[in-house]
Amino acid sequence: MKQLPAATVRLLSSSQIITSVVSVVKELIENSLDAGATSIDVKLENYGFDKIEVRDNGEGIKADDAPVMAMKYYTSKISSHEDLENLTTYGFRGEALGSICCVAEVLITTRTAADNFSTQYVLDGSGHIISQKPSHLGQGTTVTALRLFKNLPVRKQFYSTAKKCKEEIKKVQDLLINYGILKPDVRIVFVHNKIGDSTKRLFHPRNVCFLNMKMSKTCSFPLKSSQFSNIFHLLF
Ligand code: ADP
Ligand code: MG
């Protein structure tokens, strides 16, 4: 027997945490909610395999924390396991950003209320900052994950059929509807662009709209019973 190289262990453990497009979106949305965001924009390109972007208007990440924000097991949410008793956040393991860096190319643009401008950080596969530059975005955080699973051909292969890709988009939609219902004061917008198609959906449980630009179709709350049963099925 031989011990696996550290880089292989890292890749294997990251691929257990980040298993799909929807798991990236889930982790990023939860970080945005933990940061107190009231507005979250989710953008996918090519079913999320070219680009996943989640933008929020939350508290942002302090410049002092940036060097460790994507280092595994660094978190601002707990200091020791005793804090789990009073946990009020979705995240606490400090694994998500580091795991996403391991299986995709990651950019993080962030600005706190105390900052004069936002900063865009480019991260490497270990979550270290490679470069940084000033940016124009307002308060909050935008995480961009490019070329998901570029280094995991088996995982990519799993999503090689149109059917699997469409199923993945449906899972993202369902996830966002669930968060929309759980967090009625948060505005969540979902945009998916693939070649020849542009689909935009806006979820707000107080006045939920599904805007489909391609089909020019709009429907709003109250949802049809079939849509409700689908949502409740997913929630419980
Ligand atoms: P966890 O959520 O378990 O702490 P993550 O890897 O998801 O771990 O995030 C690491 C840290 O980066 C978080 O603890 C938080 O301090 C910061 N962070 C990540 N995403 C955001 C965001 N959207 N807004 C503000 N801070 C964030
Ligand atoms: Mg998290």
PDB file of C-alpha atoms and ligand atoms in Angstrom:
ATOM      1  CA  MET A   1       0.000   0.000   0.000  1.00  0.00           C
ATOM      2  CA  LYS A   2       1.027   3.586  -0.666  1.00  0.00           C
ATOM      3  CA  GLN A   3      -0.259   6.846   0.688  1.00  0.00           C
ATOM      4  CA  LEU A   4      -2.000   8.938  -1.962  1.00  0.00           C
ATOM      5  CA  PRO A   5      -0.298  12.210  -2.934  1.00  0.00           C
ATOM      6  CA  ALA A   6      -1.759  15.272  -1.189  1.00  0.00           C
ATOM      7  CA  ALA A   7      -3.013  16.733  -4.484  1.00  0.00           C
ATOM      8  CA  THR A   8      -4.920  13.526  -5.272  1.00  0.00           C
ATOM      9  CA  VAL A   9      -6.476  13.448  -1.796  1.00  0.00           C
ATOM     10  CA  ARG A  10      -7.531  17.047  -2.269  1.00  0.00           C
ATOM     11  CA  LEU A  11      -9.106  16.374  -5.646  1.00  0.00           C
ATOM     12  CA  LEU A  12     -10.921  13.267  -4.424  1.00  0.00           C
ATOM     13  CA  SER A  13     -12.300  14.939  -1.313  1.00  0.00           C
ATOM     14  CA  SER A  14     -13.332  18.052  -3.282  1.00  0.00           C
ATOM     15  CA  SER A  15     -15.156  15.945  -5.841  1.00  0.00           C
ATOM     16  CA  GLN A  16     -17.171  14.389  -3.004  1.00  0.00           C
ATOM     17  CA  ILE A  17     -18.317  17.834  -1.861  1.00  0.00           C
ATOM     18  CA  ILE A  18     -18.802  19.339  -5.322  1.00  0.00           C
ATOM     19  CA  THR A  19     -20.561  16.621  -7.275  1.00  0.00           C
ATOM     20  CA  SER A  20     -22.582  18.641  -9.799  1.00  0.00           C
ATOM     21  CA  VAL A  21     -23.564  22.093 -11.065  1.00  0.00           C
ATOM     22  CA  VAL A  22     -26.414  22.153  -8.572  1.00  0.00           C
ATOM     23  CA  SER A  23     -24.054  21.492  -5.654  1.00  0.00           C
ATOM     24  CA  VAL A  24     -21.939  24.525  -6.658  1.00  0.00           C
ATOM     25  CA  VAL A  25     -25.063  26.698  -6.868  1.00  0.00           C
ATOM     26  CA  LYS A  26     -26.271  25.398  -3.496  1.00  0.00           C
ATOM     27  CA  GLU A  27     -22.983  26.194  -1.736  1.00  0.00           C
ATOM     28  CA  LEU A  28     -22.751  29.664  -3.288  1.00  0.00           C
ATOM     29  CA  ILE A  29     -26.397  30.550  -2.562  1.00  0.00           C
ATOM     30  CA  GLU A  30     -25.948  29.443   1.049  1.00  0.00           C
ATOM     31  CA  ASN A  31     -22.840  31.620   1.377  1.00  0.00           C
ATOM     32  CA  SER A  32     -24.839  34.564   0.007  1.00  0.00           C
ATOM     33  CA  LEU A  33     -27.678  33.941   2.470  1.00  0.00           C
ATOM     34  CA  ASP A  34     -25.168  33.583   5.333  1.00  0.00           C
ATOM     35  CA  ALA A  35     -23.755  36.985   4.268  1.00  0.00           C
ATOM     36  CA  GLY A  36     -27.201  38.566   4.731  1.00  0.00           C
ATOM     37  CA  ALA A  37     -27.891  39.103   1.022  1.00  0.00           C
ATOM     38  CA  THR A  38     -31.337  40.348   0.012  1.00  0.00           C
ATOM     39  CA  SER A  39     -30.625  39.993  -3.701  1.00  0.00           C
ATOM     40  CA  ILE A  40     -28.962  37.031  -5.425  1.00  0.00           C
ATOM     41  CA  ASP A  41     -28.367  36.584  -9.150  1.00  0.00           C
ATOM     42  CA  VAL A  42     -27.498  33.129 -10.452  1.00  0.00           C
ATOM     43  CA  LYS A  43     -26.133  32.903 -13.987  1.00  0.00           C
ATOM     44  CA  LEU A  44     -25.201  29.732 -15.839  1.00  0.00           C
ATOM     45  CA  GLU A  45     -23.603  29.298 -19.225  1.00  0.00           C
ATOM     46  CA  ASN A  46     -23.789  26.002 -21.091  1.00  0.00           C
ATOM     47  CA  TYR A  47     -25.697  24.336 -18.244  1.00  0.00           C
ATOM     48  CA  GLY A  48     -23.099  25.649 -15.793  1.00  0.00           C
ATOM     49  CA  PHE A  49     -20.202  23.696 -17.272  1.00  0.00           C
ATOM     50  CA  ASP A  50     -18.684  26.798 -18.946  1.00  0.00           C
ATOM     51  CA  LYS A  51     -19.627  29.254 -16.210  1.00  0.00           C
ATOM     52  CA  ILE A  52     -21.530  29.468 -12.927  1.00  0.00           C
ATOM     53  CA  GLU A  53     -21.825  32.919 -11.407  1.00  0.00           C
ATOM     54  CA  VAL A  54     -23.571  33.855  -8.160  1.00  0.00           C
ATOM     55  CA  ARG A  55     -23.723  37.552  -7.296  1.00  0.00           C
ATOM     56  CA  ASP A  56     -25.062  38.909  -4.013  1.00  0.00           C
ATOM     57  CA  ASN A  57     -25.430  42.192  -2.167  1.00  0.00           C
ATOM     58  CA  GLY A  58     -24.337  40.741   1.178  1.00  0.00           C
ATOM     59  CA  GLU A  59     -21.715  41.960   3.616  1.00  0.00           C
ATOM     60  CA  GLY A  60     -18.744  41.115   1.379  1.00  0.00           C
ATOM     61  CA  ILE A  61     -15.379  39.657   2.411  1.00  0.00           C
ATOM     62  CA  LYS A  62     -12.817  41.788   4.262  1.00  0.00           C
ATOM     63  CA  ALA A  63      -9.464  42.258   2.500  1.00  0.00           C
ATOM     64  CA  ASP A  64      -7.761  40.706   5.560  1.00  0.00           C
ATOM     65  CA  ASP A  65      -9.798  37.516   5.115  1.00  0.00           C
ATOM     66  CA  ALA A  66      -9.323  37.262   1.345  1.00  0.00           C
ATOM     67  CA  PRO A  67      -6.054  35.256   1.490  1.00  0.00           C
ATOM     68  CA  VAL A  68      -7.830  32.463   3.408  1.00  0.00           C
ATOM     69  CA  MET A  69     -11.390  32.738   2.063  1.00  0.00           C
ATOM     70  CA  ALA A  70     -10.894  29.733  -0.221  1.00  0.00           C
ATOM     71  CA  MET A  71      -8.474  27.805   1.952  1.00  0.00           C
ATOM     72  CA  LYS A  72     -10.018  24.563   3.168  1.00  0.00           C
ATOM     73  CA  TYR A  73     -11.265  24.569   6.768  1.00  0.00           C
ATOM     74  CA  TYR A  74     -11.125  28.346   7.110  1.00  0.00           C
ATOM     75  CA  THR A  75     -14.494  29.776   8.095  1.00  0.00           C
ATOM     76  CA  SER A  76     -15.842  32.957   9.653  1.00  0.00           C
ATOM     77  CA  LYS A  77     -18.879  31.100  10.996  1.00  0.00           C
ATOM     78  CA  ILE A  78     -17.587  29.028  13.912  1.00  0.00           C
ATOM     79  CA  SER A  79     -14.397  28.930  15.975  1.00  0.00           C
ATOM     80  CA  SER A  80     -14.772  25.506  17.576  1.00  0.00           C
ATOM     81  CA  HIS A  81     -17.221  22.629  17.614  1.00  0.00           C
ATOM     82  CA  GLU A  82     -18.991  24.043  20.707  1.00  0.00           C
ATOM     83  CA  ASP A  83     -20.281  26.836  18.446  1.00  0.00           C
ATOM     84  CA  LEU A  84     -22.331  24.228  16.569  1.00  0.00           C
ATOM     85  CA  GLU A  85     -24.826  24.376  19.482  1.00  0.00           C
ATOM     86  CA  ASN A  86     -25.830  27.893  18.464  1.00  0.00           C
ATOM     87  CA  LEU A  87     -25.325  27.688  14.731  1.00  0.00           C
ATOM     88  CA  THR A  88     -27.420  30.134  12.701  1.00  0.00           C
ATOM     89  CA  THR A  89     -25.705  29.769   9.333  1.00  0.00           C
ATOM     90  CA  TYR A  90     -25.885  27.205   6.540  1.00  0.00           C
ATOM     91  CA  GLY A  91     -22.101  26.909   6.285  1.00  0.00           C
ATOM     92  CA  PHE A  92     -19.545  26.181   8.979  1.00  0.00           C
ATOM     93  CA  ARG A  93     -17.070  23.640   7.575  1.00  0.00           C
ATOM     94  CA  GLY A  94     -15.038  26.027   5.441  1.00  0.00           C
ATOM     95  CA  GLU A  95     -14.873  23.503   2.635  1.00  0.00           C
ATOM     96  CA  ALA A  96     -17.014  24.831  -0.191  1.00  0.00           C
ATOM     97  CA  LEU A  97     -14.913  27.548  -1.816  1.00  0.00           C
ATOM     98  CA  GLY A  98     -11.735  25.487  -1.471  1.00  0.00           C
ATOM     99  CA  SER A  99     -13.434  22.476  -3.054  1.00  0.00           C
ATOM    100  CA  ILE A 100     -14.824  24.535  -5.941  1.00  0.00           C
ATOM    101  CA  CYS A 101     -11.317  25.944  -6.587  1.00  0.00           C
ATOM    102  CA  CYS A 102     -10.052  22.375  -6.882  1.00  0.00           C
ATOM    103  CA  VAL A 103     -12.505  21.409  -9.649  1.00  0.00           C
ATOM    104  CA  ALA A 104     -12.958  24.744 -11.482  1.00  0.00           C
ATOM    105  CA  GLU A 105     -11.270  28.083 -12.186  1.00  0.00           C
ATOM    106  CA  VAL A 106     -12.538  30.548  -9.609  1.00  0.00           C
ATOM    107  CA  LEU A 107     -12.765  34.344  -9.483  1.00  0.00           C
ATOM    108  CA  ILE A 108     -14.158  36.164  -6.465  1.00  0.00           C
ATOM    109  CA  THR A 109     -15.094  39.839  -6.596  1.00  0.00           C
ATOM    110  CA  THR A 110     -16.048  41.377  -3.290  1.00  0.00           C
ATOM    111  CA  ARG A 111     -16.615  44.658  -1.499  1.00  0.00           C
ATOM    112  CA  THR A 112     -17.610  45.382   2.103  1.00  0.00           C
ATOM    113  CA  ALA A 113     -19.392  48.523   3.349  1.00  0.00           C
ATOM    114  CA  ALA A 114     -16.004  49.859   4.539  1.00  0.00           C
ATOM    115  CA  ASP A 115     -14.286  49.420   1.145  1.00  0.00           C
ATOM    116  CA  ASN A 116     -14.053  52.234  -1.411  1.00  0.00           C
ATOM    117  CA  PHE A 117     -14.146  49.832  -4.352  1.00  0.00           C
ATOM    118  CA  SER A 118     -14.481  46.132  -5.035  1.00  0.00           C
ATOM    119  CA  THR A 119     -11.545  43.793  -5.663  1.00  0.00           C
ATOM    120  CA  GLN A 120     -11.480  40.862  -8.034  1.00  0.00           C
ATOM    121  CA  TYR A 121      -9.334  37.935  -6.878  1.00  0.00           C
ATOM    122  CA  VAL A 122      -8.182  35.136  -9.177  1.00  0.00           C
ATOM    123  CA  LEU A 123      -7.625  31.897  -7.237  1.00  0.00           C
ATOM    124  CA  ASP A 124      -5.596  28.797  -8.012  1.00  0.00           C
ATOM    125  CA  GLY A 125      -6.575  25.150  -7.510  1.00  0.00           C
ATOM    126  CA  SER A 126      -5.536  25.259  -3.847  1.00  0.00           C
ATOM    127  CA  GLY A 127      -7.544  28.393  -3.123  1.00  0.00           C
ATOM    128  CA  HIS A 128      -4.529  30.737  -3.040  1.00  0.00           C
ATOM    129  CA  ILE A 129      -4.807  34.179  -4.603  1.00  0.00           C
ATOM    130  CA  ILE A 130      -2.884  34.316  -7.904  1.00  0.00           C
ATOM    131  CA  SER A 131      -3.700  37.921  -8.726  1.00  0.00           C
ATOM    132  CA  GLN A 132      -6.028  40.733  -7.763  1.00  0.00           C
ATOM    133  CA  LYS A 133      -7.249  43.977  -9.299  1.00  0.00           C
ATOM    134  CA  PRO A 134      -9.771  46.725  -8.515  1.00  0.00           C
ATOM    135  CA  SER A 135     -13.236  46.204  -9.921  1.00  0.00           C
ATOM    136  CA  HIS A 136     -16.411  48.240 -10.376  1.00  0.00           C
ATOM    137  CA  LEU A 137     -19.014  46.158  -8.518  1.00  0.00           C
ATOM    138  CA  GLY A 138     -21.066  47.400  -5.576  1.00  0.00           C
ATOM    139  CA  GLN A 139     -21.186  45.954  -2.062  1.00  0.00           C
ATOM    140  CA  GLY A 140     -21.435  42.176  -1.938  1.00  0.00           C
ATOM    141  CA  THR A 141     -19.712  39.198  -3.433  1.00  0.00           C
ATOM    142  CA  THR A 142     -19.650  37.611  -6.875  1.00  0.00           C
ATOM    143  CA  VAL A 143     -18.214  34.120  -7.212  1.00  0.00           C
ATOM    144  CA  THR A 144     -17.510  32.883 -10.732  1.00  0.00           C
ATOM    145  CA  ALA A 145     -16.626  29.235 -11.398  1.00  0.00           C
ATOM    146  CA  LEU A 146     -15.352  28.523 -14.916  1.00  0.00           C
ATOM    147  CA  ARG A 147     -14.842  25.171 -16.665  1.00  0.00           C
ATOM    148  CA  LEU A 148     -16.302  23.007 -13.918  1.00  0.00           C
ATOM    149  CA  PHE A 149     -14.812  19.491 -13.758  1.00  0.00           C
ATOM    150  CA  LYS A 150     -12.139  20.382 -16.335  1.00  0.00           C
ATOM    151  CA  ASN A 151      -9.819  18.049 -14.387  1.00  0.00           C
ATOM    152  CA  LEU A 152     -12.404  15.318 -13.758  1.00  0.00           C
ATOM    153  CA  PRO A 153     -13.169  13.774 -17.164  1.00  0.00           C
ATOM    154  CA  VAL A 154     -15.291  11.005 -15.619  1.00  0.00           C
ATOM    155  CA  ARG A 155     -17.586  13.524 -13.936  1.00  0.00           C
ATOM    156  CA  LYS A 156     -17.805  15.559 -17.153  1.00  0.00           C
ATOM    157  CA  GLN A 157     -18.586  12.458 -19.126  1.00  0.00           C
ATOM    158  CA  PHE A 158     -21.581  11.818 -16.843  1.00  0.00           C
ATOM    159  CA  TYR A 159     -23.106  15.082 -18.099  1.00  0.00           C
ATOM    160  CA  SER A 160     -22.328  14.507 -21.760  1.00  0.00           C
ATOM    161  CA  THR A 161     -25.928  13.946 -22.853  1.00  0.00           C
ATOM    162  CA  ALA A 162     -28.507  16.701 -23.386  1.00  0.00           C
ATOM    163  CA  LYS A 163     -30.923  14.791 -21.140  1.00  0.00           C
ATOM    164  CA  LYS A 164     -28.546  14.840 -18.159  1.00  0.00           C
ATOM    165  CA  CYS A 165     -27.773  18.534 -18.722  1.00  0.00           C
ATOM    166  CA  LYS A 166     -31.464  19.432 -18.820  1.00  0.00           C
ATOM    167  CA  GLU A 167     -32.092  17.423 -15.665  1.00  0.00           C
ATOM    168  CA  GLU A 168     -29.339  19.425 -13.980  1.00  0.00           C
ATOM    169  CA  ILE A 169     -30.944  22.744 -14.968  1.00  0.00           C
ATOM    170  CA  LYS A 170     -34.270  21.508 -13.594  1.00  0.00           C
ATOM    171  CA  LYS A 171     -32.537  20.681 -10.296  1.00  0.00           C
ATOM    172  CA  VAL A 172     -31.080  24.207 -10.146  1.00  0.00           C
ATOM    173  CA  GLN A 173     -34.535  25.703 -10.808  1.00  0.00           C
ATOM    174  CA  ASP A 174     -36.109  23.546  -8.111  1.00  0.00           C
ATOM    175  CA  LEU A 175     -33.374  24.492  -5.656  1.00  0.00           C
ATOM    176  CA  LEU A 176     -33.932  28.202  -6.314  1.00  0.00           C
ATOM    177  CA  ILE A 177     -37.694  27.862  -5.951  1.00  0.00           C
ATOM    178  CA  ASN A 178     -37.129  26.173  -2.594  1.00  0.00           C
ATOM    179  CA  TYR A 179     -34.862  28.966  -1.351  1.00  0.00           C
ATOM    180  CA  GLY A 180     -37.317  31.506  -2.757  1.00  0.00           C
ATOM    181  CA  ILE A 181     -40.060  30.008  -0.609  1.00  0.00           C
ATOM    182  CA  LEU A 182     -37.874  29.622   2.477  1.00  0.00           C
ATOM    183  CA  LYS A 183     -36.550  33.190   2.185  1.00  0.00           C
ATOM    184  CA  PRO A 184     -39.486  35.304   1.038  1.00  0.00           C
ATOM    185  CA  ASP A 185     -37.596  38.591   1.418  1.00  0.00           C
ATOM    186  CA  VAL A 186     -34.724  37.574  -0.824  1.00  0.00           C
ATOM    187  CA  ARG A 187     -34.918  38.386  -4.522  1.00  0.00           C
ATOM    188  CA  ILE A 188     -33.471  35.523  -6.545  1.00  0.00           C
ATOM    189  CA  VAL A 189     -32.922  35.745 -10.287  1.00  0.00           C
ATOM    190  CA  PHE A 190     -31.847  32.831 -12.429  1.00  0.00           C
ATOM    191  CA  VAL A 191     -30.451  33.195 -15.927  1.00  0.00           C
ATOM    192  CA  HIS A 192     -29.286  30.354 -18.125  1.00  0.00           C
ATOM    193  CA  ASN A 193     -27.586  31.064 -21.427  1.00  0.00           C
ATOM    194  CA  LYS A 194     -26.675  28.450 -23.923  1.00  0.00           C
ATOM    195  CA  ILE A 195     -26.037  28.927 -27.609  1.00  0.00           C
ATOM    196  CA  GLY A 196     -29.239  30.027 -29.319  1.00  0.00           C
ATOM    197  CA  ASP A 197     -31.189  30.199 -26.079  1.00  0.00           C
ATOM    198  CA  SER A 198     -31.643  32.731 -23.338  1.00  0.00           C
ATOM    199  CA  THR A 199     -33.892  31.795 -20.480  1.00  0.00           C
ATOM    200  CA  LYS A 200     -34.495  34.115 -17.587  1.00  0.00           C
ATOM    201  CA  ARG A 201     -36.507  33.244 -14.531  1.00  0.00           C
ATOM    202  CA  LEU A 202     -37.234  35.544 -11.628  1.00  0.00           C
ATOM    203  CA  PHE A 203     -38.287  34.006  -8.325  1.00  0.00           C
ATOM    204  CA  HIS A 204     -39.837  36.084  -5.598  1.00  0.00           C
ATOM    205  CA  PRO A 205     -42.379  34.261  -3.493  1.00  0.00           C
ATOM    206  CA  ARG A 206     -44.372  37.419  -2.751  1.00  0.00           C
ATOM    207  CA  ASN A 207     -44.772  38.007  -6.450  1.00  0.00           C
ATOM    208  CA  VAL A 208     -43.120  35.102  -8.146  1.00  0.00           C
ATOM    209  CA  CYS A 209     -42.602  35.500 -11.843  1.00  0.00           C
ATOM    210  CA  PHE A 210     -41.228  32.961 -14.228  1.00  0.00           C
ATOM    211  CA  LEU A 211     -40.050  35.008 -17.165  1.00  0.00           C
ATOM    212  CA  ASN A 212     -39.097  32.949 -20.141  1.00  0.00           C
ATOM    213  CA  MET A 213     -37.654  35.341 -22.690  1.00  0.00           C
ATOM    214  CA  LYS A 214     -37.472  32.738 -25.394  1.00  0.00           C
ATOM    215  CA  MET A 215     -41.108  31.733 -25.119  1.00  0.00           C
ATOM    216  CA  SER A 216     -42.374  35.160 -23.915  1.00  0.00           C
ATOM    217  CA  LYS A 217     -44.291  33.333 -21.216  1.00  0.00           C
ATOM    218  CA  THR A 218     -44.998  34.829 -17.800  1.00  0.00           C
ATOM    219  CA  CYS A 219     -46.842  33.265 -14.915  1.00  0.00           C
ATOM    220  CA  SER A 220     -47.113  34.540 -11.359  1.00  0.00           C
ATOM    221  CA  PHE A 221     -48.350  33.497  -7.927  1.00  0.00           C
ATOM    222  CA  PRO A 222     -50.624  31.914  -6.918  1.00  0.00           C
ATOM    223  CA  LEU A 223     -48.915  28.910  -8.402  1.00  0.00           C
ATOM    224  CA  LYS A 224     -50.938  26.203 -10.042  1.00  0.00           C
ATOM    225  CA  SER A 225     -51.619  23.203  -7.813  1.00  0.00           C
ATOM    226  CA  SER A 226     -49.310  21.079  -9.955  1.00  0.00           C
ATOM    227  CA  GLN A 227     -46.460  23.529  -9.313  1.00  0.00           C
ATOM    228  CA  PHE A 228     -47.233  23.546  -5.586  1.00  0.00           C
ATOM    229  CA  SER A 229     -47.233  19.786  -5.272  1.00  0.00           C
ATOM    230  CA  ASN A 230     -43.899  19.732  -7.055  1.00  0.00           C
ATOM    231  CA  ILE A 231     -42.441  22.295  -4.634  1.00  0.00           C
ATOM    232  CA  PHE A 232     -43.861  20.581  -1.557  1.00  0.00           C
ATOM    233  CA  HIS A 233     -42.614  17.268  -2.817  1.00  0.00           C
ATOM    234  CA  LEU A 234     -39.129  18.782  -2.978  1.00  0.00           C
ATOM    235  CA  LEU A 235     -39.377  20.481   0.394  1.00  0.00           C
ATOM    236  CA  PHE A 236     -40.607  17.603   2.495  1.00  0.00           C
TER     237      PHE A 236
HETATM  238  P1  ADP B   1     -18.259  28.101   5.102  1.00  0.00           P
HETATM  239  O1  ADP B   1     -19.473  28.654   4.438  1.00  0.00           O
HETATM  240  O2  ADP B   1     -18.471  26.710   5.613  1.00  0.00           O
HETATM  241  O3  ADP B   1     -17.663  29.033   6.127  1.00  0.00           O
HETATM  242  P2  ADP B   1     -17.005  28.443   2.490  1.00  0.00           P
HETATM  243  O4  ADP B   1     -15.823  27.782   1.861  1.00  0.00           O
HETATM  244  O5  ADP B   1     -18.316  28.288   1.814  1.00  0.00           O
HETATM  245  O6  ADP B   1     -17.091  27.938   3.997  1.00  0.00           O
HETATM  246  O7  ADP B   1     -16.685  29.993   2.647  1.00  0.00           O
HETATM  247  C1  ADP B   1     -15.515  30.386   3.369  1.00  0.00           C
HETATM  248  C2  ADP B   1     -15.693  31.772   3.979  1.00  0.00           C
HETATM  249  O8  ADP B   1     -15.692  32.753   2.946  1.00  0.00           O
HETATM  250  C3  ADP B   1     -17.005  31.953   4.729  1.00  0.00           C
HETATM  251  O9  ADP B   1     -16.898  31.526   6.084  1.00  0.00           O
HETATM  252  C4  ADP B   1     -17.224  33.458   4.602  1.00  0.00           C
HETATM  253  O10 ADP B   1     -16.512  34.143   5.616  1.00  0.00           O
HETATM  254  C5  ADP B   1     -16.586  33.808   3.260  1.00  0.00           C
HETATM  255  N1  ADP B   1     -17.589  33.886   2.185  1.00  0.00           N
HETATM  256  C6  ADP B   1     -17.826  32.967   1.232  1.00  0.00           C
HETATM  257  N2  ADP B   1     -18.800  33.375   0.392  1.00  0.00           N
HETATM  258  C7  ADP B   1     -19.186  34.588   0.840  1.00  0.00           C
HETATM  259  C8  ADP B   1     -20.176  35.549   0.388  1.00  0.00           C
HETATM  260  N3  ADP B   1     -20.952  35.316  -0.683  1.00  0.00           N
HETATM  261  N4  ADP B   1     -20.281  36.711   1.094  1.00  0.00           N
HETATM  262  C9  ADP B   1     -19.493  36.955   2.171  1.00  0.00           C
HETATM  263  N5  ADP B   1     -18.558  36.095   2.642  1.00  0.00           N
HETATM  264  C10 ADP B   1     -18.407  34.924   1.984  1.00  0.00           C
HETATM  265 MG    MG B   2     -20.252  27.948   2.689  1.00  0.00          MG
END
